[in-house]
Coordinates of C-alpha atoms and ligand atoms in Angstrom, one line a residue:
M1 CA -22.9 -10.6 14.1
E2 CA -22.5 -7.7 11.8
C3 CA -19.5 -5.5 10.8
I4 CA -19.8 -2.0 9.4
S5 CA -17.2 -0.8 6.9
L6 CA -16.3 2.9 6.9
H7 CA -14.3 4.2 3.9
V8 CA -12.7 7.5 4.3
G9 CA -10.9 9.8 1.8
Q10 CA -9.7 8.9 -1.8
A11 CA -7.7 5.9 -0.9
G12 CA -10.4 4.5 1.5
V13 CA -13.2 5.0 -1.0
Q14 CA -11.3 3.5 -3.8
I15 CA -10.4 0.5 -1.7
G16 CA -14.1 0.3 -0.9
N17 CA -15.0 0.3 -4.5
S18 CA -12.9 -2.8 -5.1
C19 CA -13.9 -4.5 -1.8
W20 CA -17.6 -4.4 -2.4
E21 CA -17.2 -5.6 -5.9
L22 CA -15.4 -8.6 -4.6
Y23 CA -17.9 -9.3 -1.8
C24 CA -20.7 -9.2 -4.4
L25 CA -18.9 -11.7 -6.6
E26 CA -18.2 -14.0 -3.7
H27 CA -21.8 -14.0 -2.5
G28 CA -23.4 -14.1 -6.0
I29 CA -24.9 -10.7 -5.6
Q30 CA -25.7 -8.7 -8.7
R31 CA -24.6 -5.1 -9.3
D32 CA -28.1 -3.9 -8.3
G33 CA -28.0 -5.9 -5.0
Q34 CA -30.3 -8.6 -6.2
M35 CA -29.5 -12.3 -5.5
P36 CA -31.0 -14.7 -8.0
S37 CA -29.9 -17.8 -6.0
Q38 CA -31.2 -16.5 -2.8
S39 CA -33.0 -19.6 -1.6
V40 CA -29.9 -21.8 -2.0
H41 CA -27.9 -19.1 -0.4
S42 CA -29.7 -18.2 2.8
L43 CA -29.5 -21.8 3.9
D44 CA -25.8 -22.3 3.9
D45 CA -24.3 -18.9 3.8
M46 CA -25.2 -16.8 6.8
S47 CA -21.9 -15.0 6.6
L48 CA -23.5 -12.8 4.0
H49 CA -25.5 -10.9 6.7
T50 CA -22.2 -9.8 8.4
F51 CA -21.6 -7.5 5.5
F52 CA -24.9 -7.0 3.9
S53 CA -28.4 -6.0 5.1
E54 CA -31.5 -7.1 3.3
T55 CA -34.3 -4.8 2.4
G56 CA -38.0 -5.8 2.2
T57 CA -37.7 -6.5 -1.5
G58 CA -34.8 -8.9 -1.0
K59 CA -32.1 -6.4 -2.1
Q60 CA -28.7 -6.7 -0.4
V61 CA -27.3 -3.4 0.8
P62 CA -23.7 -3.1 2.0
R63 CA -23.3 -2.3 5.7
G64 CA -21.0 0.7 5.2
V65 CA -20.5 4.4 4.7
L66 CA -18.2 5.9 2.1
V67 CA -17.1 9.4 2.8
D68 CA -14.7 12.0 1.2
L69 CA -14.5 15.7 1.9
E70 CA -14.5 16.4 -1.9
P71 CA -16.9 14.9 -4.5
T72 CA -15.0 13.5 -7.4
V73 CA -14.0 10.1 -6.0
V74 CA -17.4 9.3 -4.5
D75 CA -19.0 10.5 -7.7
E76 CA -17.2 7.7 -9.5
I77 CA -19.1 5.3 -7.4
R78 CA -22.4 7.2 -7.9
T79 CA -22.0 6.8 -11.6
G80 CA -20.1 3.5 -11.7
A81 CA -21.2 -0.1 -12.3
Y82 CA -22.2 -0.6 -8.7
R83 CA -24.2 2.6 -8.3
Q84 CA -27.4 0.8 -7.6
L85 CA -25.9 -1.3 -4.8
F86 CA -25.6 1.5 -2.4
H87 CA -28.3 3.6 -0.9
P88 CA -27.5 7.3 -1.9
D89 CA -27.3 8.3 1.7
Q90 CA -24.4 5.9 2.3
L91 CA -22.3 7.9 -0.2
I92 CA -21.3 11.2 1.5
S93 CA -19.1 13.9 0.0
G94 CA -18.4 17.5 0.6
K95 CA -17.4 20.4 -1.6
E96 CA -13.7 20.9 -0.7
D97 CA -11.0 18.4 0.3
A98 CA -8.6 18.7 3.2
A99 CA -5.7 19.5 0.8
N100 CA -3.4 17.0 2.5
N101 CA -3.8 19.0 5.7
Y102 CA -4.5 17.0 8.8
A103 CA -5.9 20.0 10.6
R104 CA -8.4 20.7 7.8
G105 CA -9.6 17.1 7.9
H106 CA -9.8 17.0 11.7
Y107 CA -11.1 20.4 12.7
T108 CA -12.3 22.9 10.0
I109 CA -13.7 21.1 7.0
G110 CA -14.0 17.7 8.7
G111 CA -15.7 19.3 11.7
E112 CA -18.5 20.4 9.5
M113 CA -19.0 16.9 8.1
I114 CA -18.7 14.7 11.1
E115 CA -22.3 15.0 12.4
R116 CA -23.7 13.9 9.0
V117 CA -21.4 10.9 8.9
M118 CA -22.1 9.9 12.5
D119 CA -25.8 10.1 11.8
R120 CA -25.3 7.6 8.9
V121 CA -23.2 5.4 11.1
R122 CA -26.0 5.4 13.7
I123 CA -28.6 4.4 11.1
Q124 CA -26.3 1.5 10.0
T125 CA -25.8 0.3 13.6
E126 CA -29.6 0.4 14.2
Q127 CA -30.0 -2.2 11.5
C128 CA -27.7 -4.6 13.3
T129 CA -28.8 -7.2 15.8
A130 CA -25.3 -7.9 17.3
L131 CA -22.9 -5.4 15.9
Q132 CA -19.3 -6.7 16.2
G133 CA -17.4 -3.6 15.2
F134 CA -16.2 -1.2 12.6
L135 CA -13.7 -1.7 9.8
I136 CA -12.1 1.6 8.8
F137 CA -10.3 2.0 5.5
H138 CA -8.2 5.1 4.8
S139 CA -4.7 6.4 3.8
F140 CA -2.3 7.7 6.4
G141 CA -1.0 10.5 4.1
G142 CA -4.2 12.3 2.9
G143 CA -5.7 15.2 4.9
T144 CA -9.1 13.4 4.9
G145 CA -7.5 10.0 5.4
S146 CA -5.6 11.1 8.4
G147 CA -7.4 14.1 9.9
F148 CA -11.0 13.1 9.3
T149 CA -10.4 9.4 10.1
S150 CA -9.0 10.3 13.5
L151 CA -12.0 12.5 14.2
L152 CA -14.3 9.7 13.2
M153 CA -12.5 7.2 15.3
E154 CA -12.7 9.5 18.4
N155 CA -16.4 9.7 17.8
L156 CA -16.8 6.0 17.4
A157 CA -14.8 5.4 20.6
T158 CA -17.1 7.7 22.5
D159 CA -20.4 6.5 21.1
Y160 CA -19.6 2.8 20.6
S161 CA -16.9 2.3 23.2
K162 CA -17.4 -1.5 23.5
K163 CA -17.3 -2.2 19.7
A164 CA -14.1 -3.2 18.0
R165 CA -12.4 -0.7 15.7
I166 CA -10.1 -2.2 13.1
Q167 CA -8.1 0.1 10.8
F168 CA -6.9 -0.8 7.3
A169 CA -4.4 2.0 6.4
I170 CA -2.4 2.8 3.4
Y171 CA 1.1 3.6 4.6
P172 CA 2.8 6.4 2.5
S173 CA 5.8 5.7 0.4
P174 CA 8.3 8.4 -0.7
Q175 CA 8.0 7.2 -4.4
L176 CA 4.3 7.6 -4.6
S177 CA 3.7 10.4 -2.2
T178 CA 1.2 13.1 -3.3
A179 CA 2.5 15.6 -0.7
V180 CA 5.6 16.1 1.3
I181 CA 3.7 16.3 4.5
E182 CA 2.4 12.8 4.4
P183 CA 4.8 11.6 7.1
Y184 CA 3.5 14.4 9.4
N185 CA -0.1 13.3 8.8
S186 CA 0.9 9.7 9.5
I187 CA 2.4 10.7 12.8
L188 CA -0.6 12.8 13.8
I189 CA -3.1 10.0 13.1
S190 CA -1.0 7.3 14.7
H191 CA -0.8 9.4 17.8
T192 CA -4.6 10.1 17.9
T193 CA -5.7 6.5 17.2
M194 CA -3.0 4.6 19.1
D195 CA -5.3 4.1 22.1
I196 CA -8.6 3.9 20.3
A197 CA -7.9 1.4 17.5
D198 CA -8.0 -2.2 18.5
C199 CA -5.9 -3.3 15.6
T200 CA -4.3 -1.7 12.5
F201 CA -3.4 -3.4 9.3
M202 CA -0.9 -1.3 7.3
M203 CA -0.6 -1.7 3.6
D204 CA 2.7 -0.4 2.2
N205 CA 2.0 1.5 -1.0
E206 CA 5.4 0.9 -2.4
A207 CA 4.9 -2.9 -2.2
V208 CA 1.5 -2.5 -3.9
C209 CA 3.1 -0.4 -6.6
M210 CA 5.9 -2.9 -7.2
L211 CA 3.3 -5.6 -7.8
T212 CA 1.2 -3.5 -10.2
N213 CA 4.2 -2.0 -12.0
N214 CA 5.2 -5.4 -13.3
T215 CA 2.7 -6.0 -16.1
A216 CA 3.3 -9.7 -16.2
I217 CA 2.4 -10.0 -12.6
V218 CA -0.6 -7.6 -12.8
E219 CA -2.1 -9.7 -15.6
A220 CA -1.5 -12.9 -13.7
W221 CA -3.1 -11.4 -10.6
A222 CA -6.1 -10.2 -12.6
R223 CA -6.5 -13.7 -14.0
L224 CA -6.1 -15.4 -10.7
N225 CA -8.6 -13.0 -9.0
R226 CA -11.2 -13.6 -11.7
K227 CA -10.8 -17.4 -11.3
F228 CA -11.2 -17.1 -7.5
D229 CA -14.3 -15.0 -7.9
L230 CA -15.7 -17.3 -10.4
M231 CA -14.9 -20.3 -8.2
F232 CA -16.7 -18.7 -5.2
S233 CA -19.8 -17.7 -7.2
K234 CA -20.0 -21.2 -8.7
R235 CA -19.8 -22.8 -5.3
A236 CA -22.5 -20.3 -4.2
F237 CA -24.7 -21.6 -7.0
G238 CA -24.1 -25.2 -5.8
E239 CA -22.2 -26.3 -8.9
F240 CA -19.3 -27.6 -6.9
T241 CA -17.9 -30.0 -9.6
E242 CA -17.4 -27.1 -11.9
A243 CA -15.7 -25.2 -9.1
R244 CA -13.3 -28.1 -8.7
E245 CA -12.4 -28.0 -12.4
N246 CA -11.7 -24.3 -11.9
I247 CA -9.3 -25.1 -9.1
A248 CA -7.4 -27.4 -11.5
T249 CA -7.2 -24.6 -14.0
L250 CA -6.2 -22.2 -11.3
E251 CA -3.3 -24.5 -10.3
K252 CA -2.2 -24.6 -14.0
D253 CA -2.3 -20.8 -13.9
Y254 CA 0.0 -20.8 -10.9
E255 CA 2.4 -23.1 -12.8
E256 CA 2.3 -20.8 -15.8
V257 CA 3.0 -17.8 -13.7
A258 CA 5.9 -19.5 -12.0
S259 CA 7.4 -20.4 -15.4
E260 CA 7.1 -16.9 -16.7
T261 CA 10.1 -14.8 -15.8
L262 CA 8.8 -14.0 -12.4
D263 CA 11.0 -11.8 -10.2
V264 CA 11.4 -14.1 -7.2
G265 CA 13.4 -11.4 -5.4
C266 CA 10.3 -9.2 -5.5
F267 CA 8.3 -11.7 -3.4
A268 CA 11.2 -12.0 -1.0
E269 CA 11.4 -8.2 -0.7
L270 CA 7.7 -8.0 0.0
G271 CA 8.1 -10.6 2.7
L272 CA 5.7 -12.9 0.8
V273 CA 6.3 -16.6 0.4
R274 CA 5.9 -17.8 -3.1
P275 CA 2.9 -20.1 -3.5
S276 CA 4.0 -23.7 -3.3
L277 CA 3.3 -25.6 -6.4
S278 CA 3.7 -29.1 -4.9
R279 CA 0.5 -31.1 -4.9
A280 CA -0.7 -32.3 -1.5
Ligands
GTP1 N1 -2.9 2.0 -2.7 C1 -3.6 3.1 -2.9 N2 -3.1 4.3 -2.4 C2 -3.8 5.4 -2.6 C3 -5.0 5.4 -3.4 N3 -5.5 6.7 -3.5 C4 -4.6 7.4 -2.8 N4 -3.6 6.7 -2.3 C5 -2.5 7.1 -1.4 O1 -3.0 7.9 -0.4 C6 -2.2 9.0 -0.1 C7 -3.0 10.3 -0.4 O2 -4.2 10.3 0.3 P1 -5.6 10.4 -0.3 O3 -6.4 9.2 0.3 O4 -5.6 10.6 -1.7 O5 -6.1 11.7 0.4 P2 -7.5 12.0 1.0 O6 -7.8 11.1 2.1 O7 -8.5 12.1 -0.1 O8 -7.3 13.5 1.6 P3 -7.3 14.9 0.9 O9 -7.4 14.7 -0.5 O10 -6.0 15.5 1.4 O11 -8.5 15.6 1.5 C8 -1.0 8.9 -0.9 O12 0.0 8.2 -0.2 C9 -1.5 8.0 -2.1 O13 -0.4 7.3 -2.6 C10 -5.5 4.2 -3.9 O14 -6.5 4.1 -4.6 N5 -4.7 3.0 -3.7
MG2 MG1 -8.8 13.5 -1.6

């Protein structure tokens, strides 16, 4: 059962960058797609194949396509730490962005790009034995994120009508907005995709920003994330005892974070429940 991830526009591609880094850490995959612990892995971790396909040489390749109408964001992946992970054809960029304009993303500039992207999607689907569906990452506010995503979703709905389409969308916030027309773009894409998306997860950019603006919290999150990744990769290598020790350290970290001057109101505002510190 495979899932194909599609990352569209600046926000979508940048989320993709972080997502694939995390998936690699979780599954013990190196930056070049190689997996040193492969034999241990393939026995107990079939979930790997949902997100990665394996080449003849044993390299793991993400099942995904990253696309932006302009080159700079995708170029960062092309030259970044994980550049060898992706096949060059999975990274698609044009010359000119949609300039926050839904119509440019959907009709003019996007229209010229859609065939190339659908071709790549088709190649990805052909590598699946039982494709479950598509995960689509994008912003609501960008011209590419809104206009091109809706065009892509319409094409997916036509060509792969029985497959699930799940959207992960960055919801615009007035404080962070890059353009005044972001609300219009959001309405236009909501209208187009309402009937063709099976489920939409919206991420509020203001909430994300509140978390990252607080340096104490951002450091704590970075530390916790590293620990989690480490924990996962250790478990993947079969050193479970060490992973257990990591959990203990992790718990201590939680306690430290809680004792720091953490703004509890911030969690409440985000609708998040503070992690419970009581031991089971
Ligand atoms: N959380 C988060 N939001 C982002 C990121 N990049 C852009 N955004 C948000 O996305 C919206 C702008 O859309 P972009 O994704 O930059 O635009 P685009 O899809 O590249 O479209 P065009 O540049 O207009 O062609 C704004 O609301 C930004 O705050 C990111 O890396 N993280
Ligand atoms: Mg852009």
